XYZ file of N, CA and C in Angstrom:
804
model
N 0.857 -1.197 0.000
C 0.000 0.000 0.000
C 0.886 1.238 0.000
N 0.329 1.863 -0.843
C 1.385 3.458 -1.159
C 1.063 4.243 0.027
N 2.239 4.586 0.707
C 2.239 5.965 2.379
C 1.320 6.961 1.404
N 0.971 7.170 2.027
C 0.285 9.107 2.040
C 1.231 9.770 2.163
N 1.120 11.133 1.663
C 1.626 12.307 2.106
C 0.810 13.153 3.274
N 1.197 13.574 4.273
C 0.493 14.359 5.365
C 1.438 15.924 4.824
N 1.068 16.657 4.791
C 1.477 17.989 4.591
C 1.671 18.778 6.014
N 0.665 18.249 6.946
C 0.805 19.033 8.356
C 1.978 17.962 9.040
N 2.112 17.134 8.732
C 2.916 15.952 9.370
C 4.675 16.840 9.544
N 4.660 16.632 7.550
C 5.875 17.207 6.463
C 6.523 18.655 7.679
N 5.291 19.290 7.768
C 5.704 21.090 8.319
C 6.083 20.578 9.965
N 5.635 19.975 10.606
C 5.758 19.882 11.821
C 7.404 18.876 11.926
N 7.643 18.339 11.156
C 8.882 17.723 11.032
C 9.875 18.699 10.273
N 9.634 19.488 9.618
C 10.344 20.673 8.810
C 11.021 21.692 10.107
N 10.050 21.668 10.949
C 9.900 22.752 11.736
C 11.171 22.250 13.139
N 10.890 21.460 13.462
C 11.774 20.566 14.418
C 13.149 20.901 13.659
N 13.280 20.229 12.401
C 14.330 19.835 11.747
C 15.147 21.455 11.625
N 14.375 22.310 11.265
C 14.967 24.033 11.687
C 15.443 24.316 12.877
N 14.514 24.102 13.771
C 15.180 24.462 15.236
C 16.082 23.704 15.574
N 16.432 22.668 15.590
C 17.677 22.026 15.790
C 18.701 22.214 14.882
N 18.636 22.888 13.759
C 19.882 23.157 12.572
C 20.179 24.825 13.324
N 19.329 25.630 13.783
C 19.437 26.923 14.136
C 20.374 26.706 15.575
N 19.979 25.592 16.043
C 20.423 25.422 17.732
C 21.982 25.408 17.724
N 22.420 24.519 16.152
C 23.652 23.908 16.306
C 24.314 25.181 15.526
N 23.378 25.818 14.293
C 24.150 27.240 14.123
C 24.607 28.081 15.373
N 23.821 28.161 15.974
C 24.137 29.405 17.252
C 25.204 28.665 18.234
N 25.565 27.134 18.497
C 26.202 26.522 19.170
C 28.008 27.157 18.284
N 27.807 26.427 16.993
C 29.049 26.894 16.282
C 29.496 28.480 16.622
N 28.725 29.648 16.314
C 28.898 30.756 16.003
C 30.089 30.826 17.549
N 28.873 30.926 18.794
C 29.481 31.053 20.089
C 30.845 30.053 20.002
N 31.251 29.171 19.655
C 32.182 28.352 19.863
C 33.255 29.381 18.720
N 32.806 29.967 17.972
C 34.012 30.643 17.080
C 34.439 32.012 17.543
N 33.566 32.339 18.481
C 33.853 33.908 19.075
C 34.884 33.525 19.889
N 34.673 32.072 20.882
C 35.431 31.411 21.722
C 36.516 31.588 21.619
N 37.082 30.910 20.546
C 38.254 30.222 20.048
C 38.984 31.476 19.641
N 38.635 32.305 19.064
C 39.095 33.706 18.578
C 39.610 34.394 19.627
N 39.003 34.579 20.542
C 39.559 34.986 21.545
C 40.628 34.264 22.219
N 40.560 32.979 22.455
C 41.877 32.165 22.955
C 42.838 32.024 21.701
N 42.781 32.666 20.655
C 43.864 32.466 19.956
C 44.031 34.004 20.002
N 43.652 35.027 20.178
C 44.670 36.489 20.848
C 45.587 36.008 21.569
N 44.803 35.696 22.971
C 45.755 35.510 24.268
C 46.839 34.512 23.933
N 46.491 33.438 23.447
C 47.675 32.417 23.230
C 48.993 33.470 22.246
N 48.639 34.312 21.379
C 49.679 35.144 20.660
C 50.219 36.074 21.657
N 49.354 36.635 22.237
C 49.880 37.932 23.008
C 50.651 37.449 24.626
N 50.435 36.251 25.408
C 50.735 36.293 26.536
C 52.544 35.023 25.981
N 53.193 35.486 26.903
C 54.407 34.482 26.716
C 54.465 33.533 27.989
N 53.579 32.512 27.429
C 53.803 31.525 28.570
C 54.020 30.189 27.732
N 54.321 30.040 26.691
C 54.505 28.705 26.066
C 55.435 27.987 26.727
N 56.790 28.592 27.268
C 57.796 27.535 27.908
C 58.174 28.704 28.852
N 58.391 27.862 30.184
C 59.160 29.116 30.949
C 59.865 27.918 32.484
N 60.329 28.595 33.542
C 60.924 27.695 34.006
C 60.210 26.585 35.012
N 61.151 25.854 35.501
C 60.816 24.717 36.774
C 61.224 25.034 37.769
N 60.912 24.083 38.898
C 61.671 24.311 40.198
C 63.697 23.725 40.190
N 63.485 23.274 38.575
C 64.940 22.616 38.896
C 65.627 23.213 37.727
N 65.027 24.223 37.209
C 65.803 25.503 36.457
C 67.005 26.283 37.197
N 67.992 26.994 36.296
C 68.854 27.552 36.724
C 68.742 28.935 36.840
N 67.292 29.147 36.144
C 66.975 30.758 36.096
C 65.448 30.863 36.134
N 65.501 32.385 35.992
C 64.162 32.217 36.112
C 63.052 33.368 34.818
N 62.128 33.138 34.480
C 61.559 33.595 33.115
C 60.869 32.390 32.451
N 60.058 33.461 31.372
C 59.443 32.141 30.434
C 59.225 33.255 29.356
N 59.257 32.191 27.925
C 58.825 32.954 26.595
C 57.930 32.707 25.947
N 57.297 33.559 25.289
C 56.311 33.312 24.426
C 56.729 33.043 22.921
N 56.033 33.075 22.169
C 56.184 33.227 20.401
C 57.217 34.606 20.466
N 57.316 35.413 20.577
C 57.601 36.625 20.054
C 58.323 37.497 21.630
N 57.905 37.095 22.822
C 58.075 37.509 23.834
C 58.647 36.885 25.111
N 59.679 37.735 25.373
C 60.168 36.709 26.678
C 60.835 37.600 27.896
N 60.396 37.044 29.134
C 60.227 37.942 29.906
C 61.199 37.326 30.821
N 62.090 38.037 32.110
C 62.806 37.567 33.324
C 62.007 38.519 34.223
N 62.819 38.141 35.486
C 62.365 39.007 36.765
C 62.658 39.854 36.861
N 62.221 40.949 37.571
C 62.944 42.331 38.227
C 62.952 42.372 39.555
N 63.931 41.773 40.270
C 63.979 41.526 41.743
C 63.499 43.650 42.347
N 64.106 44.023 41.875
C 63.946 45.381 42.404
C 62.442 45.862 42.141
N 62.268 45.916 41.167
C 60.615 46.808 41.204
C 59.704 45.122 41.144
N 59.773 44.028 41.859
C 58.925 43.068 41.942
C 58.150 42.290 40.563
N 58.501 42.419 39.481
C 57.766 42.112 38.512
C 58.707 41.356 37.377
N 58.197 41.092 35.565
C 58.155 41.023 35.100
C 59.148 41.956 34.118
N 59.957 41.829 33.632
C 60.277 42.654 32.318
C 60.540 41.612 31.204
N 59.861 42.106 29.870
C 59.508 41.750 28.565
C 59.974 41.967 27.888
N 61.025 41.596 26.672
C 61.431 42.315 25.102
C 60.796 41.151 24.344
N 60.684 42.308 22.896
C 61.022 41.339 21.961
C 59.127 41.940 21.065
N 58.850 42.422 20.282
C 57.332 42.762 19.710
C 57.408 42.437 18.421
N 55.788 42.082 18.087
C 55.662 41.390 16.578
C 55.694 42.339 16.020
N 55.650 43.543 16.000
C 55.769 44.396 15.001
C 57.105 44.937 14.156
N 57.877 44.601 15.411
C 59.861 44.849 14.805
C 60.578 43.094 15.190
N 60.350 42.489 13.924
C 60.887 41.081 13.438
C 62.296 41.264 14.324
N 62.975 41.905 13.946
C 64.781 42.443 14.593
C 65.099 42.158 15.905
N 64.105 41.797 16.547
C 63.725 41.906 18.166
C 63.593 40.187 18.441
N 63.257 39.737 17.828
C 62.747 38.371 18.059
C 64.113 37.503 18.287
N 64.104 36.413 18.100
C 65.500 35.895 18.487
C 65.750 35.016 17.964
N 65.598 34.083 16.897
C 65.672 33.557 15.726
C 64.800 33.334 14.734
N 65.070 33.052 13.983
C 64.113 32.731 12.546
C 62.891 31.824 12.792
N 63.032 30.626 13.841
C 62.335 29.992 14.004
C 61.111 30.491 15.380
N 61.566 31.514 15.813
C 60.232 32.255 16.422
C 59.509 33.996 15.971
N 60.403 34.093 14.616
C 60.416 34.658 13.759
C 58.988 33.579 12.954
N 58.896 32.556 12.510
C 57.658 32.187 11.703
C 56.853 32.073 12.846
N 57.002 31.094 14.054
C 56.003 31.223 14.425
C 55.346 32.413 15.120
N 55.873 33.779 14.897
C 55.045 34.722 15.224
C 54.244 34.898 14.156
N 54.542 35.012 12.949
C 53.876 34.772 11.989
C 52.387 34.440 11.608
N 52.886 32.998 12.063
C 51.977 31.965 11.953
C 50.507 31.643 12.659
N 51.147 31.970 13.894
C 49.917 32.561 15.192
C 49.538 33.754 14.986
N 50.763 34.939 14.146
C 49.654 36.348 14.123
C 48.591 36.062 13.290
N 48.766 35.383 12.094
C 48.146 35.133 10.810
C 46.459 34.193 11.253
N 47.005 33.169 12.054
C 46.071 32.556 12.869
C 44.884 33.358 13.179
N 45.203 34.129 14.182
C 44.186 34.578 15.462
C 43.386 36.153 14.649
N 44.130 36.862 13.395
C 43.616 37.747 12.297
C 42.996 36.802 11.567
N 42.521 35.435 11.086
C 42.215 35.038 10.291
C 40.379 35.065 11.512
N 40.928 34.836 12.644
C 39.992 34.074 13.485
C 39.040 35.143 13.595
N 39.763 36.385 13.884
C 39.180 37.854 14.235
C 37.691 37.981 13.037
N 39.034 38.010 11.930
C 37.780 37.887 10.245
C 36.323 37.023 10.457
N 36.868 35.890 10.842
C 35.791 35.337 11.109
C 34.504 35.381 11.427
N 34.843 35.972 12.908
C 34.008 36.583 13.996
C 33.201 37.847 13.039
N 33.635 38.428 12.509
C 33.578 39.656 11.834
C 32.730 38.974 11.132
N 32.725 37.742 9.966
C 32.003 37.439 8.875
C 30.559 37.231 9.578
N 30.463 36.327 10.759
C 29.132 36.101 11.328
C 28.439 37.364 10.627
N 28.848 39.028 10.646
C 27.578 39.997 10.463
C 27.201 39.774 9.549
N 27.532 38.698 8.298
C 27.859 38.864 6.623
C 26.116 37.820 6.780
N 25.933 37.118 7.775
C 24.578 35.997 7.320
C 23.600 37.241 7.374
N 23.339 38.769 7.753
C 22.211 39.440 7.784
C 22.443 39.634 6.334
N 23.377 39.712 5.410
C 23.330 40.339 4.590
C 23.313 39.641 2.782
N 23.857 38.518 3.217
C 24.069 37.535 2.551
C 24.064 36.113 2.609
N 24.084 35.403 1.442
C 23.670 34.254 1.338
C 24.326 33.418 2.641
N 23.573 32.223 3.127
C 23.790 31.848 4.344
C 24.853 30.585 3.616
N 24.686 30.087 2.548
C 25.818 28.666 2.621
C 27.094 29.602 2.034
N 26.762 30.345 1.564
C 28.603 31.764 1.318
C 29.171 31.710 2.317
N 28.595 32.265 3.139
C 29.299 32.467 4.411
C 29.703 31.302 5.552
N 28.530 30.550 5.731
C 29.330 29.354 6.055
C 30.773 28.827 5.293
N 30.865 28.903 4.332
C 32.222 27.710 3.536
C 33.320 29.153 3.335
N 32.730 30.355 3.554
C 33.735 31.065 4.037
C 34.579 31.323 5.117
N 33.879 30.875 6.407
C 34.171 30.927 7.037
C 34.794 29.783 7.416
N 34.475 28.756 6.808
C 35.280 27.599 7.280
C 36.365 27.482 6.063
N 36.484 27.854 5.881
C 38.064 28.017 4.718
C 38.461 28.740 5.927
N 38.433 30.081 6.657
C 39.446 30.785 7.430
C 39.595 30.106 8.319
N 38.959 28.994 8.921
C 38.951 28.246 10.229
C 40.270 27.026 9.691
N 39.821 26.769 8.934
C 40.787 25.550 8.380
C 42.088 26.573 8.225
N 42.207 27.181 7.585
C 43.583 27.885 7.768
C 43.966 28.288 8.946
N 43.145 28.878 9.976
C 43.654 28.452 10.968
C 44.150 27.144 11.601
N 43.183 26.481 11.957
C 44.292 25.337 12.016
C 45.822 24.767 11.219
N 45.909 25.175 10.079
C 47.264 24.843 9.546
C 48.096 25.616 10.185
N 47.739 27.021 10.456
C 49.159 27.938 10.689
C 49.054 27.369 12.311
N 48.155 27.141 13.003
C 48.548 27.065 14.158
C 49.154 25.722 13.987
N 49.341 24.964 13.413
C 49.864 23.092 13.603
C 51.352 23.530 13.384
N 51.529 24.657 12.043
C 52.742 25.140 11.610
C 53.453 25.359 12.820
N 52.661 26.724 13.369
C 53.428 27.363 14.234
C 53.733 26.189 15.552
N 52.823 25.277 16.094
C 53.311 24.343 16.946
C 54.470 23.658 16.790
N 54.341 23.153 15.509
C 55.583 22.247 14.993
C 57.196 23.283 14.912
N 57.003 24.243 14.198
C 58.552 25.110 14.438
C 58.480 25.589 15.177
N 57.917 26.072 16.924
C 58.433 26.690 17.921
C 59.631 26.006 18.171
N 59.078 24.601 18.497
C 60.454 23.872 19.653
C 61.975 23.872 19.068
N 61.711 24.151 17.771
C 62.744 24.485 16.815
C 63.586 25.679 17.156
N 63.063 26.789 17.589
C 63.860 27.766 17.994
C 64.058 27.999 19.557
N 64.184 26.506 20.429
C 64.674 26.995 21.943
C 66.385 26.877 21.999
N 66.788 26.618 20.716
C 68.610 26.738 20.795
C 69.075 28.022 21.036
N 68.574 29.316 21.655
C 69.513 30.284 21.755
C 69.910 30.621 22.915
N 70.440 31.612 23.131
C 71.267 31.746 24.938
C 70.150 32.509 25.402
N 69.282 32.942 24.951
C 68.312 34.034 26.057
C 67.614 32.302 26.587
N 67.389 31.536 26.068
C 66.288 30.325 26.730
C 67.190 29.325 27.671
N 68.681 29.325 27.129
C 69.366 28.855 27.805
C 70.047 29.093 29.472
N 69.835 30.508 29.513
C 69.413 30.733 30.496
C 68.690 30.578 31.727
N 67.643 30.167 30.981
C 66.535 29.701 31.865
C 66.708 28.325 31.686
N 66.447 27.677 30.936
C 66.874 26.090 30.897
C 68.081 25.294 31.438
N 68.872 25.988 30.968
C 70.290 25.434 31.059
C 70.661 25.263 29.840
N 72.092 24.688 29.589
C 72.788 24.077 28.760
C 72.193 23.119 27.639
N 71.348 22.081 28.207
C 70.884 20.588 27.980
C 69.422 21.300 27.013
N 69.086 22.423 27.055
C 68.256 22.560 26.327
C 68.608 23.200 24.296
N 68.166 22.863 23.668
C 68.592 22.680 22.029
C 66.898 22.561 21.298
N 66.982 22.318 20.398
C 66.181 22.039 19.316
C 65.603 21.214 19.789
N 64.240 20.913 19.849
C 62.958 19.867 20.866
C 63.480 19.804 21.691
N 64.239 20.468 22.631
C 64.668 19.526 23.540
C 64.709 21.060 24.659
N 63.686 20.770 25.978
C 63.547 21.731 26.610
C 64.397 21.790 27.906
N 65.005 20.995 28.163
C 66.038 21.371 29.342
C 65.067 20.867 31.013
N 65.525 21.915 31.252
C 65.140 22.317 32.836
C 63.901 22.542 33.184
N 63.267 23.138 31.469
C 61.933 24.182 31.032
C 61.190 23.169 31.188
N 59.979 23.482 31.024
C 58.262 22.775 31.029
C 57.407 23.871 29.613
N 56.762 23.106 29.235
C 55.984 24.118 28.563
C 54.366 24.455 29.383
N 54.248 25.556 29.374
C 53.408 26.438 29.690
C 51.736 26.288 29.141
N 50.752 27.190 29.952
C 49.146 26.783 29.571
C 49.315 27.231 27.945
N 49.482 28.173 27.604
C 49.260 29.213 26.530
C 49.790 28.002 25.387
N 51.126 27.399 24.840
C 51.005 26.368 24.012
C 50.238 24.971 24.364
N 49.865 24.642 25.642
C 48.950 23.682 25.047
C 47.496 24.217 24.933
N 47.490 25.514 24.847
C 45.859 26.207 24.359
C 45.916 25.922 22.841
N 47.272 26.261 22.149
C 47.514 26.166 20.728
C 47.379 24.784 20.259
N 47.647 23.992 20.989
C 47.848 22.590 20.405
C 46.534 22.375 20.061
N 45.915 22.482 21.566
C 44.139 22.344 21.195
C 43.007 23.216 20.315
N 43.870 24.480 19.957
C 43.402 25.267 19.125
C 43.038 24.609 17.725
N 44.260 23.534 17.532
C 44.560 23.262 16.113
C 43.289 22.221 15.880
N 42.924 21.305 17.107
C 41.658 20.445 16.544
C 40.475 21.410 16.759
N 40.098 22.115 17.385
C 38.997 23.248 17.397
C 38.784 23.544 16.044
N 40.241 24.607 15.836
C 39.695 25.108 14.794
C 39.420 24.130 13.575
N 40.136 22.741 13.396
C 39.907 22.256 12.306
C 38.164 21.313 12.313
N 37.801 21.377 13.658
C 36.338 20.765 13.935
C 35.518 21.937 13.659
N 35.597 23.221 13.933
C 34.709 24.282 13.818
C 34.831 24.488 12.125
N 36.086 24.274 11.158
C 35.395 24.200 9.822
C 34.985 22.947 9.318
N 35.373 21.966 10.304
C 34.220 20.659 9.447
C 32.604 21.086 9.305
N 32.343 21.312 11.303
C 31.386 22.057 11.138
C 30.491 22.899 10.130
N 31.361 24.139 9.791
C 31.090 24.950 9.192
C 30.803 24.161 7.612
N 31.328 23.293 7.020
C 31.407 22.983 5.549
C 30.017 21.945 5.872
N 29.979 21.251 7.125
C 28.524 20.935 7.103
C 27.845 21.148 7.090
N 27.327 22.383 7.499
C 26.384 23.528 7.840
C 25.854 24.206 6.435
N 26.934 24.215 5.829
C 26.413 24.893 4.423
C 25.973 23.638 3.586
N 26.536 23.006 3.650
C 25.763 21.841 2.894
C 24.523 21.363 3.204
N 24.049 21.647 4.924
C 22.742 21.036 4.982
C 21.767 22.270 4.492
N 22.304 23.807 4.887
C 21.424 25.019 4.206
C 21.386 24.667 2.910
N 22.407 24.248 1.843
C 22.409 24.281 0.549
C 20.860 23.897 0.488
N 20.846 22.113 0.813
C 19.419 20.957 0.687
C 18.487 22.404 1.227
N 18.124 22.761 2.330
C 17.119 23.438 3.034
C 16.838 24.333 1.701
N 17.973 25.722 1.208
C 16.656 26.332 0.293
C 16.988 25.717 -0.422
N 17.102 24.653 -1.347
C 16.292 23.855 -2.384
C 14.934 23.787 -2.333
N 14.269 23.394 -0.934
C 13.031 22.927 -0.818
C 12.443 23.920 -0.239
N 13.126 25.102 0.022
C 12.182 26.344 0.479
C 12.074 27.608 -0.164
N 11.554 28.346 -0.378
C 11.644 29.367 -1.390
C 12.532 30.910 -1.101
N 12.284 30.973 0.704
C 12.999 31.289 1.286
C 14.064 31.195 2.147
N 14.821 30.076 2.033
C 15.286 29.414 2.954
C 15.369 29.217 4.473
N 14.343 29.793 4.485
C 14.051 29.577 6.009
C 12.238 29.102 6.384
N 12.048 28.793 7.115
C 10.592 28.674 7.369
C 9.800 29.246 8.583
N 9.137 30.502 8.260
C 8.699 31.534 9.437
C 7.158 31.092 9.574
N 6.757 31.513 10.568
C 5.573 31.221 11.583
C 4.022 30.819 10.589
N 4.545 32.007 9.774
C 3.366 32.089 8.170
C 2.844 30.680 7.828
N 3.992 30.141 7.563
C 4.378 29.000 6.422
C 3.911 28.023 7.156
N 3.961 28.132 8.829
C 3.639 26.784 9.283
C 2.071 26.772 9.626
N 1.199 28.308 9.949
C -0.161 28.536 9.799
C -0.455 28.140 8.682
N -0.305 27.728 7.560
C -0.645 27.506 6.619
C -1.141 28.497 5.355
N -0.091 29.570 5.292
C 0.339 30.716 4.776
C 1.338 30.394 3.749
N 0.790 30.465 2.196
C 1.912 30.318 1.314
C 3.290 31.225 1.351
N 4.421 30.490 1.096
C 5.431 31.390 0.914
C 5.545 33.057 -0.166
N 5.005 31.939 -1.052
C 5.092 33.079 -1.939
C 3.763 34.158 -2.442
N 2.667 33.745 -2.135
C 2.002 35.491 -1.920
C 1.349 35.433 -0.450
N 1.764 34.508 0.328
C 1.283 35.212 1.686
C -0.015 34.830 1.782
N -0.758 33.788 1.529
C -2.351 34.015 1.474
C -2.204 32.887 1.679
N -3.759 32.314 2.848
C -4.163 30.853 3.146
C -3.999 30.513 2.235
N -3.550 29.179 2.621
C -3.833 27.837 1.394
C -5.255 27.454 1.604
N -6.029 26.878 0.515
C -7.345 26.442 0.431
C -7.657 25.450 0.650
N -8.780 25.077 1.863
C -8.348 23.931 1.950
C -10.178 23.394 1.722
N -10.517 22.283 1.509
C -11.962 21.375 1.125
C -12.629 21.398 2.100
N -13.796 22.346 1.952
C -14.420 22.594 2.632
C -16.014 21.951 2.330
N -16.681 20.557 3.050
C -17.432 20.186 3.076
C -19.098 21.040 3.182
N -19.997 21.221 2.183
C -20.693 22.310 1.771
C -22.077 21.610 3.352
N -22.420 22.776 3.673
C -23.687 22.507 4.704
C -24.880 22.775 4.603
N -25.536 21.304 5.226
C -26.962 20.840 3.999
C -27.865 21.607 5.847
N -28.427 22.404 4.692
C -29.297 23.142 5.653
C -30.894 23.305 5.468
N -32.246 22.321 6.572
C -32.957 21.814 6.202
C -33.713 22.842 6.375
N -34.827 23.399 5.422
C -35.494 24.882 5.778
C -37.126 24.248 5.217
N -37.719 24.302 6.514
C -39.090 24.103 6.212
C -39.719 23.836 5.109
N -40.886 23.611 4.032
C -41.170 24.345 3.408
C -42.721 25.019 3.885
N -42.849 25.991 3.549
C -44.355 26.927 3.742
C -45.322 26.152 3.150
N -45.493 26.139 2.013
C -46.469 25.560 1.330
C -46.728 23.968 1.987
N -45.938 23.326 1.778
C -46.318 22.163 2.572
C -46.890 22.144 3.703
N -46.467 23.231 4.415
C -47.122 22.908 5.671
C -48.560 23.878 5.575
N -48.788 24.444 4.849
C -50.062 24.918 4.578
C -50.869 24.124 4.003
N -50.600 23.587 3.311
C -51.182 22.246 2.844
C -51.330 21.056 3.606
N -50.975 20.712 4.609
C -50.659 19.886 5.713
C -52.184 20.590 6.770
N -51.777 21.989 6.833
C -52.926 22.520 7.632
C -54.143 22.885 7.063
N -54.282 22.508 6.125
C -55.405 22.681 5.139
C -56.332 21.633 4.965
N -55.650 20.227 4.951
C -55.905 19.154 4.991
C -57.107 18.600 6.316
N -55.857 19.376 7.426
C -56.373 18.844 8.464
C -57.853 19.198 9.080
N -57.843 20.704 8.591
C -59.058 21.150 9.165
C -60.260 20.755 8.376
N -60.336 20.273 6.765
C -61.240 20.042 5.979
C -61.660 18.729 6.750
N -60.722 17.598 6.959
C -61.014 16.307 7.961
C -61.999 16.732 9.115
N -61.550 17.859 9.750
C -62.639 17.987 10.891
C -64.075 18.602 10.641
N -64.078 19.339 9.356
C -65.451 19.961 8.774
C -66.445 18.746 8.102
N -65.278 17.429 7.864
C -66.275 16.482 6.909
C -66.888 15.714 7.964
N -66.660 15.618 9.424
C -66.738 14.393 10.315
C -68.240 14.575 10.432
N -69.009 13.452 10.611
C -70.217 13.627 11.264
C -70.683 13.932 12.169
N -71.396 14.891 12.598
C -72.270 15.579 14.202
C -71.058 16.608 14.067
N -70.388 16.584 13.366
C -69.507 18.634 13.303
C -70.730 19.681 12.868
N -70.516 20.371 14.143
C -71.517 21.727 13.734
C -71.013 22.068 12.434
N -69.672 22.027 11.850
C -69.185 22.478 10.744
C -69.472 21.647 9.493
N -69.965 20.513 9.527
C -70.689 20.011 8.373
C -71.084 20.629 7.527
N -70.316 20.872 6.252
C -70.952 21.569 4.998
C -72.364 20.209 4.140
C-alpha cells in the first residue's frame, strides 16, 4: 500500500528539523567567538615555555616575547614585539610569530564574517568561514611544529640550562598558553568541518524552500510566496429549511377532515 503524504505531518517535522539546525548554528557561532579569543591571548601572553623548580633561572617565553624578573621593582620585564621582526630571536620564532599572528587575524575575520549571514547568502558564508577556520588550524599546527625548533639560543638557555637545544627543553616545562595552541589546532579544524557541514545542509534546506528559512506564516498555513491561506476542502452545509407551502397544505388538509366528520356543527 502506497504511504500518504500528510502535509501538516511534512511542516511539523520541517519545523523541528529548523530548530535544531538553528540550535547547532548558534552553538558553532558562540564556539568561534570562543576560540578567537583564545587564539589572541595564546599570541599575546608568553607563557609557552618558561621555568621549573629545577631551572637555573628564572623567566618564560612566548612566540615573540620573553620575559625575566625584576627583583627590584617586583615584577616582570619583557622584550622582543611582533611588530619589529629584529627583536625576536631567531628565525624559528620569527615564523612562528607569523603563523599565530596570521592565525588569530584570520579568526578575528571570522568573527567579523558572522555579520555577513544578515546580509548575505547563508551557505557563502558558512564555507567562508570555514576556509578561514581551516587555515587556521594549519598555521597554528605550523606554528606548533617550528616553535620547539627555535629553543637553541642563549636568552632560553638561560633559563633552561645548557641541555636545552632544538625539541629539547632542558630544565623548562611548557606552559598553559602552548597547550591552548595545540588544542586550538583540533577546534579550529572541527569548527570548519562544522562549518562545511552547515552549508551543505542550508544548501538541501533552500532547495526545498523558497525562502530558505521557514517563518511562523508558512507553518499557519500561509503560502510562501504570496502570503495568502492555502485552500483547503471545505465540506458544503446541507441546511434543512421548512417548506411553507407544505405545511399549509398539511394545515389545510387537516381542518377540511374535521369539517367532513359527522355531528360537526361544521358540516358543509
Amino acid at each position: 500500500m502506497e504511504q500518504q503524504y500528510n502535509p501538516d505531518t511534512a511542516r511539523i517535522y520541517h519545523f523541528r528539523y529548523m530548530r535544531e539546525y538553528r540550535a547547532v548554528c548558534v552553538l558553532w557561532a558562540v564556539l568561534t567567538i570562543i576560540w578567537a579569543t583564545f587564539n589572541v591571548v595564546v599570541f599575546i601572553q608568553p607563557q609557552w615555555i618558561g621555568d621549573t623548580p629545577e631551572s637555573i633561572g628564572y623567566g618564560h617565553h612566548g612566540v615573540y616575547k620573553y620575559c625575566y624578573p625584576n627583583n627590584i621593582e617586583l615584577r616582570y620585564d619583557c622584550s622582543g614585539s611582533f611588530t619589529d621582526f629584529n627583536t625576536l630571536l631567531n628565525d624559528a620564532y620569527k615564523a612562528t610569530t607569523f603563523f599565530v599572528g596570521v592565525s588569530a587575524l584570520l579568526m578575528l575575520i571570522s568573527v567579523a564574517a558572522l555579520l555577513l549571514f544578515f546580509c548575505f547568502k547563508k551557505t557563502a558564508v558558512f564555507i567562508l568561514v570555514g576556509i578561514f577556520e581551516l587555515l587556521t588550524a594549519i598555521f597554528m599546527f605550523l606554528a606548533c611544529v617550528i616553535y620547539p625548533s627555535g629553543w637553541e639560543n642563549a636568552e632560553l638557555q638561560k633559563i633552561c640550562g645548557e641541555s636545552s637545544g632544538r625539541y629539547r627543553m632542558g630544565d623548562c616545562n611548557i606552559r598553559w598558553a602552548y597547550i591552548l595552541a595545540i588544542l586550538g589546532i583540533f577546534d579550529a579544524a572541527i569548527l570548519a568541518v562544522l562549518a562545511f557541514f552547515l552549508a551543505s545542509k542550508r544548501a538541501k534546506i533552500e532547495m526545498y524552500t523558497s525562502s530558505g528559512a521557514v517563518t511562523k506564516s508558512e507553518l499557519n498555513g500561509f503560502g510562501a510566496e504570496t502570503m495568502s491561506k492555502r485552500s483547503m476542502p471545505i465540506q458544503p452545509a446541507v441546511v434543512a429549511v421548512p417548506s411553507v407551502q407544505h405545511e399549509a397544505r398539511e394545515s389545510y388538509s387537516d381542518y377540511s377532515q374535521v369539517l367532513k366528520r359527522p355531528g360537526s356543527n361544521f358540516n358543509l
